mmCIF file of C-alpha atoms in Angstrom:
data_model
loop_
_atom_site.group_PDB
_atom_site.id
_atom_site.type_symbol
_atom_site.label_atom_id
_atom_site.label_comp_id
_atom_site.label_asym_id
_atom_site.label_seq_id
_atom_site.Cartn_x
_atom_site.Cartn_y
_atom_site.Cartn_z
ATOM 1 C CA GLN A 1130 1.948 17.405 -4.228
ATOM 2 C CA ALA A 1131 3.733 14.050 -4.441
ATOM 3 C CA VAL A 1132 7.100 15.821 -4.193
ATOM 4 C CA LEU A 1133 5.829 17.749 -1.178
ATOM 5 C CA THR A 1134 4.811 14.495 0.465
ATOM 6 C CA ILE A 1135 8.277 13.034 -0.098
ATOM 7 C CA LYS A 1136 9.751 16.155 1.513
ATOM 8 C CA SER A 1137 7.430 15.713 4.502
ATOM 9 C CA LEU A 1138 8.400 12.023 4.681
ATOM 10 C CA GLU A 1139 12.062 13.071 4.826
ATOM 11 C CA ALA A 1140 11.201 15.654 7.506
ATOM 12 C CA PHE A 1141 9.409 12.920 9.480
ATOM 13 C CA GLU A 1142 12.487 10.676 9.337
ATOM 14 C CA LYS A 1143 14.582 13.524 10.682
ATOM 15 C CA ALA A 1144 12.115 14.613 13.395
ATOM 16 C CA ALA A 1145 11.302 11.099 14.626
ATOM 17 C CA ASP A 1146 14.769 9.653 14.095
ATOM 18 C CA GLY A 1147 12.973 6.857 12.284
ATOM 19 C CA LYS A 1148 13.213 4.795 9.123
ATOM 20 C CA ALA A 1149 10.840 5.355 6.243
ATOM 21 C CA THR A 1150 9.778 3.079 3.433
ATOM 22 C CA LYS A 1151 8.356 4.707 0.338
ATOM 23 C CA ILE A 1152 5.312 3.263 -1.399
ATOM 24 C CA ILE A 1153 6.318 3.365 -5.044
ATOM 25 C CA ILE A 1154 3.750 3.605 -7.803
ATOM 26 C CA PRO A 1155 4.324 1.618 -11.017
ATOM 27 C CA SER A 1156 7.014 2.961 -13.335
ATOM 28 C CA GLU A 1157 4.528 3.875 -16.065
ATOM 29 C CA LEU A 1158 2.900 6.342 -13.649
ATOM 30 C CA GLN A 1159 6.248 7.685 -12.477
ATOM 31 C CA GLY A 1160 6.857 8.938 -16.000
ATOM 32 C CA ILE A 1161 3.954 11.362 -15.688
ATOM 33 C CA ALA A 1162 4.553 12.203 -12.026
ATOM 34 C CA GLY A 1163 6.410 15.348 -13.046
ATOM 35 C CA LEU A 1164 3.240 16.608 -14.689
ATOM 36 C CA ALA A 1165 1.119 17.435 -11.643
ATOM 37 C CA LYS A 1166 -2.108 17.698 -13.605
ATOM 38 C CA SER A 1167 -1.609 14.270 -15.178
ATOM 39 C CA ILE A 1168 -0.856 12.420 -11.935
ATOM 40 C CA VAL A 1169 -3.811 14.117 -10.241
ATOM 41 C CA GLU A 1170 -6.044 13.121 -13.153
ATOM 42 C CA VAL A 1171 -4.838 9.514 -12.840
ATOM 43 C CA ALA A 1172 -5.486 9.656 -9.085
ATOM 44 C CA LYS A 1173 -8.974 11.022 -9.671
ATOM 45 C CA GLU A 1174 -9.790 8.261 -12.156
ATOM 46 C CA GLU A 1175 -8.493 5.591 -9.751
ATOM 47 C CA TYR A 1176 -10.521 7.134 -6.925
ATOM 48 C CA GLU A 1177 -13.745 7.374 -8.950
ATOM 49 C CA LYS A 1178 -13.445 3.793 -10.219
ATOM 50 C CA GLY A 1179 -12.179 2.379 -6.915
ATOM 51 C CA THR A 1180 -9.116 1.024 -8.709
ATOM 52 C CA LEU A 1181 -6.363 -0.308 -6.495
ATOM 53 C CA PRO A 1182 -3.138 0.052 -8.500
ATOM 54 C CA LYS A 1183 -0.294 -2.421 -8.128
ATOM 55 C CA LEU A 1184 2.779 -1.094 -6.384
ATOM 56 C CA GLU A 1185 6.312 -1.310 -7.701
ATOM 57 C CA GLU A 1186 7.540 -2.954 -4.485
ATOM 58 C CA TYR A 1187 6.037 -4.500 -1.379
ATOM 59 C CA LEU A 1188 7.485 -4.998 2.077
ATOM 60 C CA PRO A 1189 7.998 -8.681 2.940
ATOM 61 C CA ASN A 1190 5.775 -8.123 5.992
ATOM 62 C CA ILE A 1191 5.076 -5.593 8.741
ATOM 63 C CA LYS A 1192 5.219 -7.981 11.696
ATOM 64 C CA GLY A 1193 8.256 -6.231 13.163
ATOM 65 C CA TYR A 1194 6.488 -2.870 13.351
ATOM 66 C CA ASP A 1195 4.273 -1.861 16.261
ATOM 67 C CA THR A 1196 3.984 1.735 15.077
ATOM 68 C CA VAL A 1197 3.258 2.795 11.522
ATOM 69 C CA VAL A 1198 3.403 6.417 10.420
ATOM 70 C CA LEU A 1199 1.588 6.927 7.133
ATOM 71 C CA VAL A 1200 2.675 10.010 5.185
ATOM 72 C CA TYR A 1201 0.567 10.705 2.119
ATOM 73 C CA PRO A 1202 -0.971 13.468 0.018
ATOM 74 C CA CYS A 1203 -4.668 14.102 0.533
ATOM 75 C CA TRP A 1204 -6.066 13.616 -2.964
ATOM 76 C CA TRP A 1205 -9.771 13.936 -3.649
ATOM 77 C CA GLY A 1206 -10.367 14.319 0.068
ATOM 78 C CA THR A 1207 -8.727 11.069 1.132
ATOM 79 C CA ILE A 1208 -5.786 8.694 0.851
ATOM 80 C CA PRO A 1209 -4.438 7.969 -2.649
ATOM 81 C CA GLN A 1210 -5.543 4.633 -4.055
ATOM 82 C CA ALA A 1211 -1.927 3.369 -3.994
ATOM 83 C CA MET A 1212 -1.995 3.832 -0.212
ATOM 84 C CA PHE A 1213 -5.222 1.790 -0.063
ATOM 85 C CA THR A 1214 -3.377 -0.955 -2.001
ATOM 86 C CA PHE A 1215 -0.684 -0.925 0.683
ATOM 87 C CA LEU A 1216 -3.173 -0.875 3.580
ATOM 88 C CA LYS A 1217 -5.226 -3.771 2.217
ATOM 89 C CA LYS A 1218 -2.155 -5.957 1.647
ATOM 90 C CA TYR A 1219 -1.064 -6.170 5.285
ATOM 91 C CA ASP A 1220 -2.549 -7.109 8.643
ATOM 92 C CA PHE A 1221 -2.533 -4.030 10.871
ATOM 93 C CA LYS A 1222 -3.987 -5.827 13.890
ATOM 94 C CA ASP A 1223 -2.792 -4.167 17.112
ATOM 95 C CA LYS A 1224 -0.679 -1.624 15.203
ATOM 96 C CA GLU A 1225 -0.541 2.045 16.169
ATOM 97 C CA ILE A 1226 -1.135 4.176 13.059
ATOM 98 C CA TYR A 1227 -0.232 7.863 12.912
ATOM 99 C CA PRO A 1228 -1.496 9.555 9.734
ATOM 100 C CA ILE A 1229 0.270 12.602 8.322
ATOM 101 C CA CYS A 1230 -0.918 14.171 5.105
ATOM 102 C CA THR A 1231 0.030 17.022 2.852
ATOM 103 C CA HIS A 1232 -2.795 19.050 1.384
ATOM 104 C CA GLU A 1233 -3.685 22.221 -0.454
ATOM 105 C CA GLY A 1234 -6.718 23.160 1.625
ATOM 106 C CA SER A 1235 -8.587 19.952 2.449
ATOM 107 C CA ALA A 1236 -6.597 19.199 5.625
ATOM 108 C CA MET A 1237 -7.093 15.503 6.513
ATOM 109 C CA GLY A 1238 -10.256 15.286 4.409
ATOM 110 C CA LYS A 1239 -11.958 11.990 5.232
ATOM 111 C CA SER A 1240 -8.688 10.058 5.290
ATOM 112 C CA GLU A 1241 -8.849 9.343 9.035
ATOM 113 C CA ILE A 1242 -12.325 7.842 8.647
ATOM 114 C CA ASP A 1243 -11.136 5.793 5.680
ATOM 115 C CA LEU A 1244 -8.179 4.527 7.721
ATOM 116 C CA VAL A 1245 -10.530 3.402 10.490
ATOM 117 C CA ASN A 1246 -12.663 1.591 7.901
ATOM 118 C CA VAL A 1247 -9.717 -0.158 6.208
ATOM 119 C CA CYS A 1248 -7.525 -0.902 9.229
ATOM 120 C CA THR A 1249 -10.311 -2.068 11.520
ATOM 121 C CA LYS A 1250 -8.034 -3.804 14.028
ATOM 122 C CA ALA A 1251 -5.488 -0.990 14.329
ATOM 123 C CA ARG A 1252 -5.494 2.008 16.619
ATOM 124 C CA ILE A 1253 -5.714 5.103 14.425
ATOM 125 C CA HIS A 1254 -4.395 8.239 16.084
ATOM 126 C CA ARG A 1255 -5.428 11.810 15.360
ATOM 127 C CA GLY A 1256 -3.696 12.898 12.176
ATOM 128 C CA LEU A 1257 -1.488 15.829 11.291
ATOM 129 C CA ALA A 1258 -2.277 17.847 8.184
ATOM 130 C CA ILE A 1259 0.597 19.801 6.648
ATOM 131 C CA LYS A 1260 -0.193 22.528 4.135
ATOM 132 C CA GLY A 1261 1.916 22.005 1.021
ATOM 133 C CA SER A 1262 3.467 25.450 1.283
ATOM 134 C CA LYS A 1263 4.663 24.626 4.829
ATOM 135 C CA VAL A 1264 6.394 21.312 4.048
ATOM 136 C CA ASN A 1265 9.877 22.802 4.040
ATOM 137 C CA VAL A 1266 9.365 24.215 7.543
ATOM 138 C CA CYS A 1267 7.344 21.431 9.179
ATOM 139 C CA ASP A 1268 10.031 19.838 11.396
ATOM 140 C CA ALA A 1269 8.815 21.627 14.539
ATOM 141 C CA SER A 1270 5.180 20.710 13.774
ATOM 142 C CA LEU A 1271 6.137 17.049 13.428
ATOM 143 C CA ARG A 1272 8.047 17.006 16.723
ATOM 144 C CA GLU A 1273 5.157 18.799 18.456
ATOM 145 C CA TYR A 1274 2.655 16.315 16.968
ATOM 146 C CA PHE A 1275 4.510 13.264 18.269
ATOM 147 C CA MET A 1276 5.379 14.791 21.631
ATOM 148 C CA GLY A 1277 1.729 15.767 22.155
ATOM 149 C CA LEU A 1278 0.521 12.286 21.315
ATOM 150 C CA LEU A 1279 3.101 10.639 23.554
ATOM 151 C CA MET A 1280 2.151 12.871 26.479
ATOM 152 C CA LYS A 1281 -1.565 12.043 26.055
ATOM 153 C CA GLU A 1282 -0.824 8.320 26.086
ATOM 154 C CA ASN A 1283 1.218 8.380 29.297
#
C-alpha cells in the first residue's frame, strides 16, 4: 500500500498543481518495504507499542505553508506512526490540513479523529479516502475533492 500512496501523492501533485514532500522512513525499513507483509507487520508493531520512528529527513520548518495536504496509507485504522512523528515535530497552529488516505476497505478509519487530537490548533478538513485499486484513476476524484471543499469555504 505504500507504493499506492506514493502514486496517489503523485496524482495529488498533478491535480492540485502543487509541490509534495515525501516523509521518508529510515533506510533499514526501506529495505523491507518491497515485502508488503513485513512493512505492515512493522507498522502494526509500531502502532501497538506507540513507537514513533525517526524519519530519514525532516523539513527545516513549515512556517511558509498555510495549507498542508497529508497523503498517507490507512494502516491499522489510522495514520502510520511515521506520519505521527512528522505531525508531532511541527507546529500546525492556524494551518489548513486536508487528509487523503489510501486504504483497502477501512476508508479513513479513525485517522481524521487522530489528526484532530494531534494537530489541536489546526483546521482539519473532511478527508478523502482512495481505495488502493483506484489509485491509478483518482485524478478526477482529487480535483472534485478540492473543488468541493473550496466551494464550501467561499
